[in-house]
Amino acid sequence: MVFSVRFFKRMILVALALMIIIPVCTSVGLGISADRERKAGQELAIQLEKTQQQLAALLEAESIGGVYLPPKEGENGEAVPPVGQVGGLNSAEGMDYQKLFPDLYNNSQTPSQRVRAANTVYLTFDDGPSARTAEILEILDRYSVKATFFAVGREDPQSRQQLQSLFDGGHALGVHTYSHDYKKVYASVEAYLDDFHQMYRLLFDATGSYPQIFRFPGGSVNGYNAGIYRDIIAEMERRGFVYFDWNADAADTAANAQPENVAKRALSGVSERRAVVLLHDSGSNSVILKALPAIIEGYQAAGFTFEVLTPQVRQVTLS
Ligand code: ZN
């Protein structure tokens, strides 16, 4: 004898209903106080209503050949709420920062399957724009290479112009923070959001485009954010932003950095399937100008393709 799935589902529901009804009836029979009795009666009514709704949904799902999944409380999936609709089911006590900066959302769709093409190199420049930006751009243009710049908060007209040039030149722009002050930005999730929001607005003002990617100063896990990095990452991902660390550190801002060593360290990424190279666009860094041609030529010789980081690129992270 073969029982249908529907038969089993109904048996389960009947069993559930009995589990609720029997204890309540028993307690009434034993003469518990009128108050508890009333409460038990209300609970029974609620449970019966729920069971009824589940049964209705179950039958509906069966009639259309679908699968009924009971609603899960607090579930928000990976869906990014539209601008202005902040918090929602995920809002919990102590997470009031979810309500801050309702304009700080990346609503572009990020596919679950992200690009992870082999032999791809992503050159990334942190801390710009700077007095070196124009020279770096010149070298990149000479090789027809596009790179990614994680910018910091410089508001002067020249810096805004440089951001515009980067954007117009087809390079990618992301947030590195406005202040780049570790103690300040990693003081709390709120402090991080406040700083991020400032840079987010500045990049939009300068280029007319909202950034979708970012890089943490010091990397996603560092000595300043150990206590809160998980919360910051969760909040930024909830808002739809994608962060990138690196897997090849050129150490181009080290005190004793030499172009040969910087190029060698940057090229350590050729042993990776995909290389994300950490470089710096800062006024004090002239070493990068001497090392950059060798870095580009090295990756070209190894058969790598140069791309820019986007939310569609599979992340490289330190953790
Ligand atoms: Zn930095």
CSV table of C-alpha atoms and ligand atoms in Angstrom, one decimal:
chain,number,residue,atom,x,y,z
A,1,MET,CA,0.0,0.0,0.0
A,2,VAL,CA,1.4,3.4,-1.0
A,3,PHE,CA,0.7,6.5,0.9
A,4,SER,CA,0.7,9.8,-0.9
A,5,VAL,CA,2.9,12.8,0.2
A,6,ARG,CA,-0.3,14.7,0.9
A,7,PHE,CA,-1.5,11.9,3.2
A,8,PHE,CA,1.7,12.2,5.3
A,9,LYS,CA,1.5,16.0,5.4
A,10,ARG,CA,-2.0,15.8,6.7
A,11,MET,CA,-1.1,13.2,9.3
A,12,ILE,CA,1.7,15.5,10.6
A,13,LEU,CA,-0.8,18.4,10.8
A,14,VAL,CA,-3.3,16.3,12.7
A,15,ALA,CA,-0.6,15.2,15.1
A,16,LEU,CA,0.5,18.8,15.6
A,17,ALA,CA,-3.1,19.9,16.4
A,18,LEU,CA,-3.5,17.0,18.9
A,19,MET,CA,-0.2,18.0,20.6
A,20,ILE,CA,-1.7,21.4,21.2
A,21,ILE,CA,-5.2,20.4,22.1
A,22,ILE,CA,-4.5,17.6,24.5
A,23,PRO,CA,-2.3,19.5,27.0
A,24,VAL,CA,-4.7,22.4,27.1
A,25,CYS,CA,-7.8,20.2,27.6
A,26,THR,CA,-5.9,18.3,30.3
A,27,SER,CA,-4.9,21.4,32.2
A,28,VAL,CA,-8.5,22.7,32.1
A,29,GLY,CA,-9.6,19.3,33.5
A,30,LEU,CA,-7.1,19.6,36.3
A,31,GLY,CA,-8.7,22.8,37.4
A,32,ILE,CA,-5.9,25.4,36.9
A,33,SER,CA,-6.6,29.0,37.7
A,34,ALA,CA,-9.0,31.0,35.5
A,35,ASP,CA,-6.2,33.3,34.4
A,36,ARG,CA,-4.0,30.6,33.1
A,37,GLU,CA,-7.0,28.9,31.6
A,38,ARG,CA,-7.9,32.0,29.6
A,39,LYS,CA,-4.3,32.3,28.5
A,40,ALA,CA,-4.2,28.7,27.4
A,41,GLY,CA,-7.4,29.2,25.5
A,42,GLN,CA,-6.0,32.2,23.6
A,43,GLU,CA,-2.8,30.3,22.8
A,44,LEU,CA,-4.9,27.4,21.5
A,45,ALA,CA,-6.9,29.7,19.3
A,46,ILE,CA,-3.7,31.3,17.8
A,47,GLN,CA,-2.1,27.8,17.2
A,48,LEU,CA,-5.2,26.5,15.6
A,49,GLU,CA,-5.3,29.6,13.3
A,50,LYS,CA,-1.7,29.1,12.4
A,51,THR,CA,-2.3,25.4,11.7
A,52,GLN,CA,-5.3,26.4,9.5
A,53,GLN,CA,-3.2,28.9,7.6
A,54,GLN,CA,-0.4,26.3,7.1
A,55,LEU,CA,-2.9,23.7,5.9
A,56,ALA,CA,-4.4,26.2,3.4
A,57,ALA,CA,-0.9,27.2,2.1
A,58,LEU,CA,0.1,23.5,1.9
A,59,LEU,CA,-3.0,22.6,-0.1
A,60,GLU,CA,-2.5,25.6,-2.4
A,61,ALA,CA,1.1,24.7,-3.0
A,62,GLU,CA,0.1,21.2,-3.8
A,63,SER,CA,-2.6,22.3,-6.2
A,64,ILE,CA,-0.1,24.4,-8.2
A,65,GLY,CA,2.6,21.7,-7.9
A,66,GLY,CA,4.9,24.0,-5.8
A,67,VAL,CA,6.6,23.4,-2.5
A,68,TYR,CA,5.3,25.1,0.6
A,69,LEU,CA,7.9,26.6,2.8
A,70,PRO,CA,6.7,28.1,6.1
A,71,PRO,CA,7.8,31.8,6.5
A,72,LYS,CA,10.9,32.2,8.5
A,73,GLU,CA,11.0,35.1,10.9
A,74,GLY,CA,13.8,37.6,10.5
A,75,GLU,CA,14.9,36.1,7.2
A,76,ASN,CA,16.1,38.7,4.8
A,77,GLY,CA,18.3,36.6,2.5
A,78,GLU,CA,20.8,38.6,0.4
A,79,ALA,CA,18.2,40.9,-0.9
A,80,VAL,CA,19.2,44.5,-0.7
A,81,PRO,CA,16.3,46.8,0.4
A,82,PRO,CA,15.6,49.7,-1.9
A,83,VAL,CA,16.7,53.1,-0.9
A,84,GLY,CA,14.7,54.4,2.0
A,85,GLN,CA,13.5,51.0,3.1
A,86,VAL,CA,16.1,50.4,5.8
A,87,GLY,CA,16.1,47.9,8.7
A,88,GLY,CA,13.0,45.8,8.1
A,89,LEU,CA,13.1,42.2,9.5
A,90,ASN,CA,16.8,42.3,10.1
A,91,SER,CA,16.6,45.2,12.5
A,92,ALA,CA,17.6,44.0,15.9
A,93,GLU,CA,18.3,45.8,19.1
A,94,GLY,CA,21.8,47.2,19.1
A,95,MET,CA,21.9,47.4,15.3
A,96,ASP,CA,20.4,50.9,15.0
A,97,TYR,CA,23.2,51.7,12.6
A,98,GLN,CA,21.1,49.9,9.9
A,99,LYS,CA,18.8,52.9,10.0
A,100,LEU,CA,21.6,55.4,9.4
A,101,PHE,CA,22.3,56.9,5.9
A,102,PRO,CA,19.3,55.6,4.0
A,103,ASP,CA,20.9,56.7,0.8
A,104,LEU,CA,23.9,54.5,1.4
A,105,TYR,CA,22.9,51.4,-0.6
A,106,ASN,CA,24.2,49.8,-3.8
A,107,ASN,CA,21.1,48.6,-5.5
A,108,SER,CA,22.7,47.1,-8.5
A,109,GLN,CA,22.3,43.4,-8.8
A,110,THR,CA,25.3,41.3,-7.9
A,111,PRO,CA,25.1,37.8,-9.4
A,112,SER,CA,25.6,34.9,-7.1
A,113,GLN,CA,28.1,33.4,-9.6
A,114,ARG,CA,30.9,36.0,-9.8
A,115,VAL,CA,33.6,36.4,-12.4
A,116,ARG,CA,36.7,34.4,-11.6
A,117,ALA,CA,38.6,34.2,-14.8
A,118,ALA,CA,42.1,32.7,-14.5
A,119,ASN,CA,45.2,34.6,-15.4
A,120,THR,CA,43.6,37.9,-14.6
A,121,VAL,CA,45.4,40.7,-12.8
A,122,TYR,CA,43.8,43.6,-11.0
A,123,LEU,CA,46.2,46.5,-10.3
A,124,THR,CA,44.8,48.5,-7.3
A,125,PHE,CA,46.0,51.9,-6.1
A,126,ASP,CA,45.1,53.0,-2.6
A,127,ASP,CA,45.2,56.4,-0.9
A,128,GLY,CA,44.8,58.6,-4.0
A,129,PRO,CA,44.2,61.0,-5.6
A,130,SER,CA,47.6,62.5,-5.2
A,131,ALA,CA,50.4,64.4,-6.8
A,132,ARG,CA,51.3,61.1,-8.5
A,133,THR,CA,47.9,60.3,-10.0
A,134,ALA,CA,48.6,62.0,-13.4
A,135,GLU,CA,51.9,60.2,-13.8
A,136,ILE,CA,50.5,56.9,-12.9
A,137,LEU,CA,47.6,57.4,-15.4
A,138,GLU,CA,50.2,58.3,-18.1
A,139,ILE,CA,52.0,55.0,-17.6
A,140,LEU,CA,48.7,53.0,-17.5
A,141,ASP,CA,47.6,54.7,-20.7
A,142,ARG,CA,50.9,53.9,-22.4
A,143,TYR,CA,50.2,50.2,-21.9
A,144,SER,CA,46.4,50.6,-22.4
A,145,VAL,CA,45.9,49.1,-18.9
A,146,LYS,CA,42.9,49.9,-16.7
A,147,ALA,CA,43.3,49.8,-12.9
A,148,THR,CA,41.2,50.3,-9.8
A,149,PHE,CA,41.7,53.2,-7.4
A,150,PHE,CA,40.5,53.1,-3.8
A,151,ALA,CA,40.2,56.8,-3.0
A,152,VAL,CA,40.4,58.9,0.1
A,153,GLY,CA,38.7,62.3,0.9
A,154,ARG,CA,40.5,65.1,-0.9
A,155,GLU,CA,38.0,67.9,-1.7
A,156,ASP,CA,40.3,70.4,-3.6
A,157,PRO,CA,39.4,71.1,-7.2
A,158,GLN,CA,42.5,69.4,-8.5
A,159,SER,CA,41.7,66.2,-6.6
A,160,ARG,CA,38.2,66.2,-7.9
A,161,GLN,CA,39.5,66.7,-11.4
A,162,GLN,CA,41.8,63.7,-11.0
A,163,LEU,CA,38.9,61.6,-9.8
A,164,GLN,CA,37.0,62.7,-12.9
A,165,SER,CA,40.0,61.8,-15.1
A,166,LEU,CA,40.2,58.3,-13.6
A,167,PHE,CA,36.5,57.8,-14.1
A,168,ASP,CA,36.5,59.1,-17.7
A,169,GLY,CA,39.6,57.0,-18.5
A,170,GLY,CA,37.7,53.8,-17.7
A,171,HIS,CA,39.4,53.0,-14.4
A,172,ALA,CA,37.4,51.8,-11.5
A,173,LEU,CA,36.8,53.9,-8.4
A,174,GLY,CA,36.1,52.6,-5.0
A,175,VAL,CA,35.9,53.9,-1.4
A,176,HIS,CA,39.0,53.6,0.8
A,177,THR,CA,37.5,55.9,3.5
A,178,TYR,CA,37.3,59.6,3.7
A,179,SER,CA,39.7,60.3,6.6
A,180,HIS,CA,41.9,57.2,6.4
A,181,ASP,CA,42.2,57.6,10.2
A,182,TYR,CA,42.2,54.0,11.6
A,183,LYS,CA,41.3,55.0,15.1
A,184,LYS,CA,38.4,57.1,13.9
A,185,VAL,CA,36.9,54.8,11.3
A,186,TYR,CA,37.3,51.7,13.4
A,187,ALA,CA,35.9,53.2,16.6
A,188,SER,CA,32.5,51.7,15.9
A,189,VAL,CA,30.2,50.5,13.0
A,190,GLU,CA,28.5,53.9,13.1
A,191,ALA,CA,31.8,55.7,12.8
A,192,TYR,CA,32.8,53.6,9.9
A,193,LEU,CA,29.5,54.2,8.1
A,194,ASP,CA,29.7,58.0,8.8
A,195,ASP,CA,33.2,58.1,7.2
A,196,PHE,CA,32.2,55.8,4.3
A,197,HIS,CA,29.2,57.9,3.6
A,198,GLN,CA,31.3,61.1,3.3
A,199,MET,CA,33.5,59.4,0.7
A,200,TYR,CA,30.6,57.9,-1.1
A,201,ARG,CA,29.1,61.4,-1.5
A,202,LEU,CA,32.4,62.9,-2.6
A,203,LEU,CA,32.9,60.3,-5.3
A,204,PHE,CA,29.4,60.9,-6.6
A,205,ASP,CA,29.9,64.7,-6.6
A,206,ALA,CA,33.2,64.4,-8.5
A,207,THR,CA,32.2,61.8,-11.1
A,208,GLY,CA,28.4,61.5,-11.2
A,209,SER,CA,28.6,57.8,-10.4
A,210,TYR,CA,28.1,56.1,-7.0
A,211,PRO,CA,30.9,53.7,-6.0
A,212,GLN,CA,30.0,50.0,-5.5
A,213,ILE,CA,33.2,48.6,-4.2
A,214,PHE,CA,35.5,49.4,-1.3
A,215,ARG,CA,38.7,48.5,0.5
A,216,PHE,CA,39.4,48.7,4.2
A,217,PRO,CA,42.4,50.7,5.3
A,218,GLY,CA,44.8,48.1,6.6
A,219,GLY,CA,42.8,45.3,5.0
A,220,SER,CA,39.5,43.8,6.1
A,221,VAL,CA,41.1,42.4,9.2
A,222,ASN,CA,43.7,44.5,11.1
A,223,GLY,CA,44.8,45.5,14.5
A,224,TYR,CA,42.3,48.3,14.7
A,225,ASN,CA,39.1,46.6,13.8
A,226,ALA,CA,39.5,43.1,15.3
A,227,GLY,CA,36.4,43.6,17.6
A,228,ILE,CA,34.0,44.9,14.9
A,229,TYR,CA,35.2,43.9,11.5
A,230,ARG,CA,32.6,41.2,11.2
A,231,ASP,CA,29.8,43.7,12.0
A,232,ILE,CA,31.2,46.2,9.5
A,233,ILE,CA,31.5,43.6,6.8
A,234,ALA,CA,28.0,42.3,7.5
A,235,GLU,CA,26.5,45.8,7.4
A,236,MET,CA,28.3,46.8,4.2
A,237,GLU,CA,27.3,43.6,2.5
A,238,ARG,CA,23.7,44.1,3.7
A,239,ARG,CA,23.9,47.4,1.9
A,240,GLY,CA,25.1,45.8,-1.3
A,241,PHE,CA,28.8,46.9,-1.3
A,242,VAL,CA,31.6,44.5,-2.2
A,243,TYR,CA,35.1,44.8,-0.6
A,244,PHE,CA,38.4,43.5,-1.9
A,245,ASP,CA,41.7,42.8,-0.1
A,246,TRP,CA,44.8,41.6,-2.1
A,247,ASN,CA,47.0,38.6,-2.6
A,248,ALA,CA,50.1,40.5,-3.8
A,249,ASP,CA,51.5,43.3,-1.7
A,250,ALA,CA,54.1,45.4,-3.5
A,251,ALA,CA,55.1,47.2,-0.2
A,252,ASP,CA,55.7,50.3,-2.3
A,253,THR,CA,55.4,52.7,0.6
A,254,ALA,CA,57.8,50.9,2.8
A,255,ALA,CA,60.7,53.2,4.0
A,256,ASN,CA,63.4,51.3,2.1
A,257,ALA,CA,61.4,50.4,-1.0
A,258,GLN,CA,63.4,50.0,-4.2
A,259,PRO,CA,61.8,49.8,-7.6
A,260,GLU,CA,63.3,46.3,-8.3
A,261,ASN,CA,62.0,44.9,-5.0
A,262,VAL,CA,58.6,46.5,-5.4
A,263,ALA,CA,58.2,45.1,-8.9
A,264,LYS,CA,59.3,41.6,-7.7
A,265,ARG,CA,56.8,41.7,-4.8
A,266,ALA,CA,54.0,42.9,-7.1
A,267,LEU,CA,54.8,40.1,-9.5
A,268,SER,CA,54.5,37.4,-6.9
A,269,GLY,CA,50.8,37.4,-8.0
A,270,VAL,CA,51.7,35.5,-11.2
A,271,SER,CA,51.6,32.4,-9.1
A,272,GLU,CA,48.0,33.1,-8.2
A,273,ARG,CA,45.1,32.1,-10.4
A,274,ARG,CA,43.9,35.7,-10.2
A,275,ALA,CA,46.2,38.5,-8.8
A,276,VAL,CA,44.9,41.5,-6.9
A,277,VAL,CA,48.0,43.7,-6.5
A,278,LEU,CA,48.2,46.3,-3.7
A,279,LEU,CA,49.9,49.5,-4.8
A,280,HIS,CA,49.7,53.1,-3.6
A,281,ASP,CA,48.9,56.4,-5.3
A,282,SER,CA,50.4,58.8,-2.8
A,283,GLY,CA,52.4,62.0,-3.1
A,284,SER,CA,55.4,60.6,-1.3
A,285,ASN,CA,55.5,57.4,-3.4
A,286,SER,CA,57.8,58.0,-6.4
A,287,VAL,CA,59.0,54.4,-6.4
A,288,ILE,CA,55.8,53.2,-8.0
A,289,LEU,CA,56.5,55.3,-11.1
A,290,LYS,CA,59.7,53.5,-11.6
A,291,ALA,CA,58.3,50.0,-10.8
A,292,LEU,CA,55.0,50.2,-12.6
A,293,PRO,CA,56.3,49.5,-16.2
A,294,ALA,CA,58.2,46.4,-15.0
A,295,ILE,CA,55.1,45.2,-13.1
A,296,ILE,CA,52.9,45.6,-16.2
A,297,GLU,CA,55.4,44.0,-18.5
A,298,GLY,CA,55.9,41.2,-16.0
A,299,TYR,CA,52.2,40.3,-16.0
A,300,GLN,CA,52.0,40.7,-19.7
A,301,ALA,CA,54.9,38.3,-20.2
A,302,ALA,CA,53.1,35.8,-17.8
A,303,GLY,CA,50.0,35.9,-20.1
A,304,PHE,CA,47.8,37.8,-17.6
A,305,THR,CA,44.9,40.0,-18.7
A,306,PHE,CA,44.4,43.4,-16.9
A,307,GLU,CA,40.9,44.0,-15.6
A,308,VAL,CA,39.2,46.4,-13.2
A,309,LEU,CA,37.4,45.3,-10.0
A,310,THR,CA,33.6,45.4,-10.0
A,311,PRO,CA,31.0,43.9,-7.8
A,312,GLN,CA,30.8,41.1,-10.3
A,313,VAL,CA,34.3,40.0,-9.6
A,314,ARG,CA,34.8,37.2,-7.2
A,315,GLN,CA,36.4,38.6,-4.0
A,316,VAL,CA,39.9,38.2,-2.8
A,317,THR,CA,40.0,38.6,0.9
A,318,LEU,CA,42.6,38.2,3.7
A,319,SER,CA,40.4,36.2,6.0
B,1,ZN,ZN,45.3,53.1,2.6
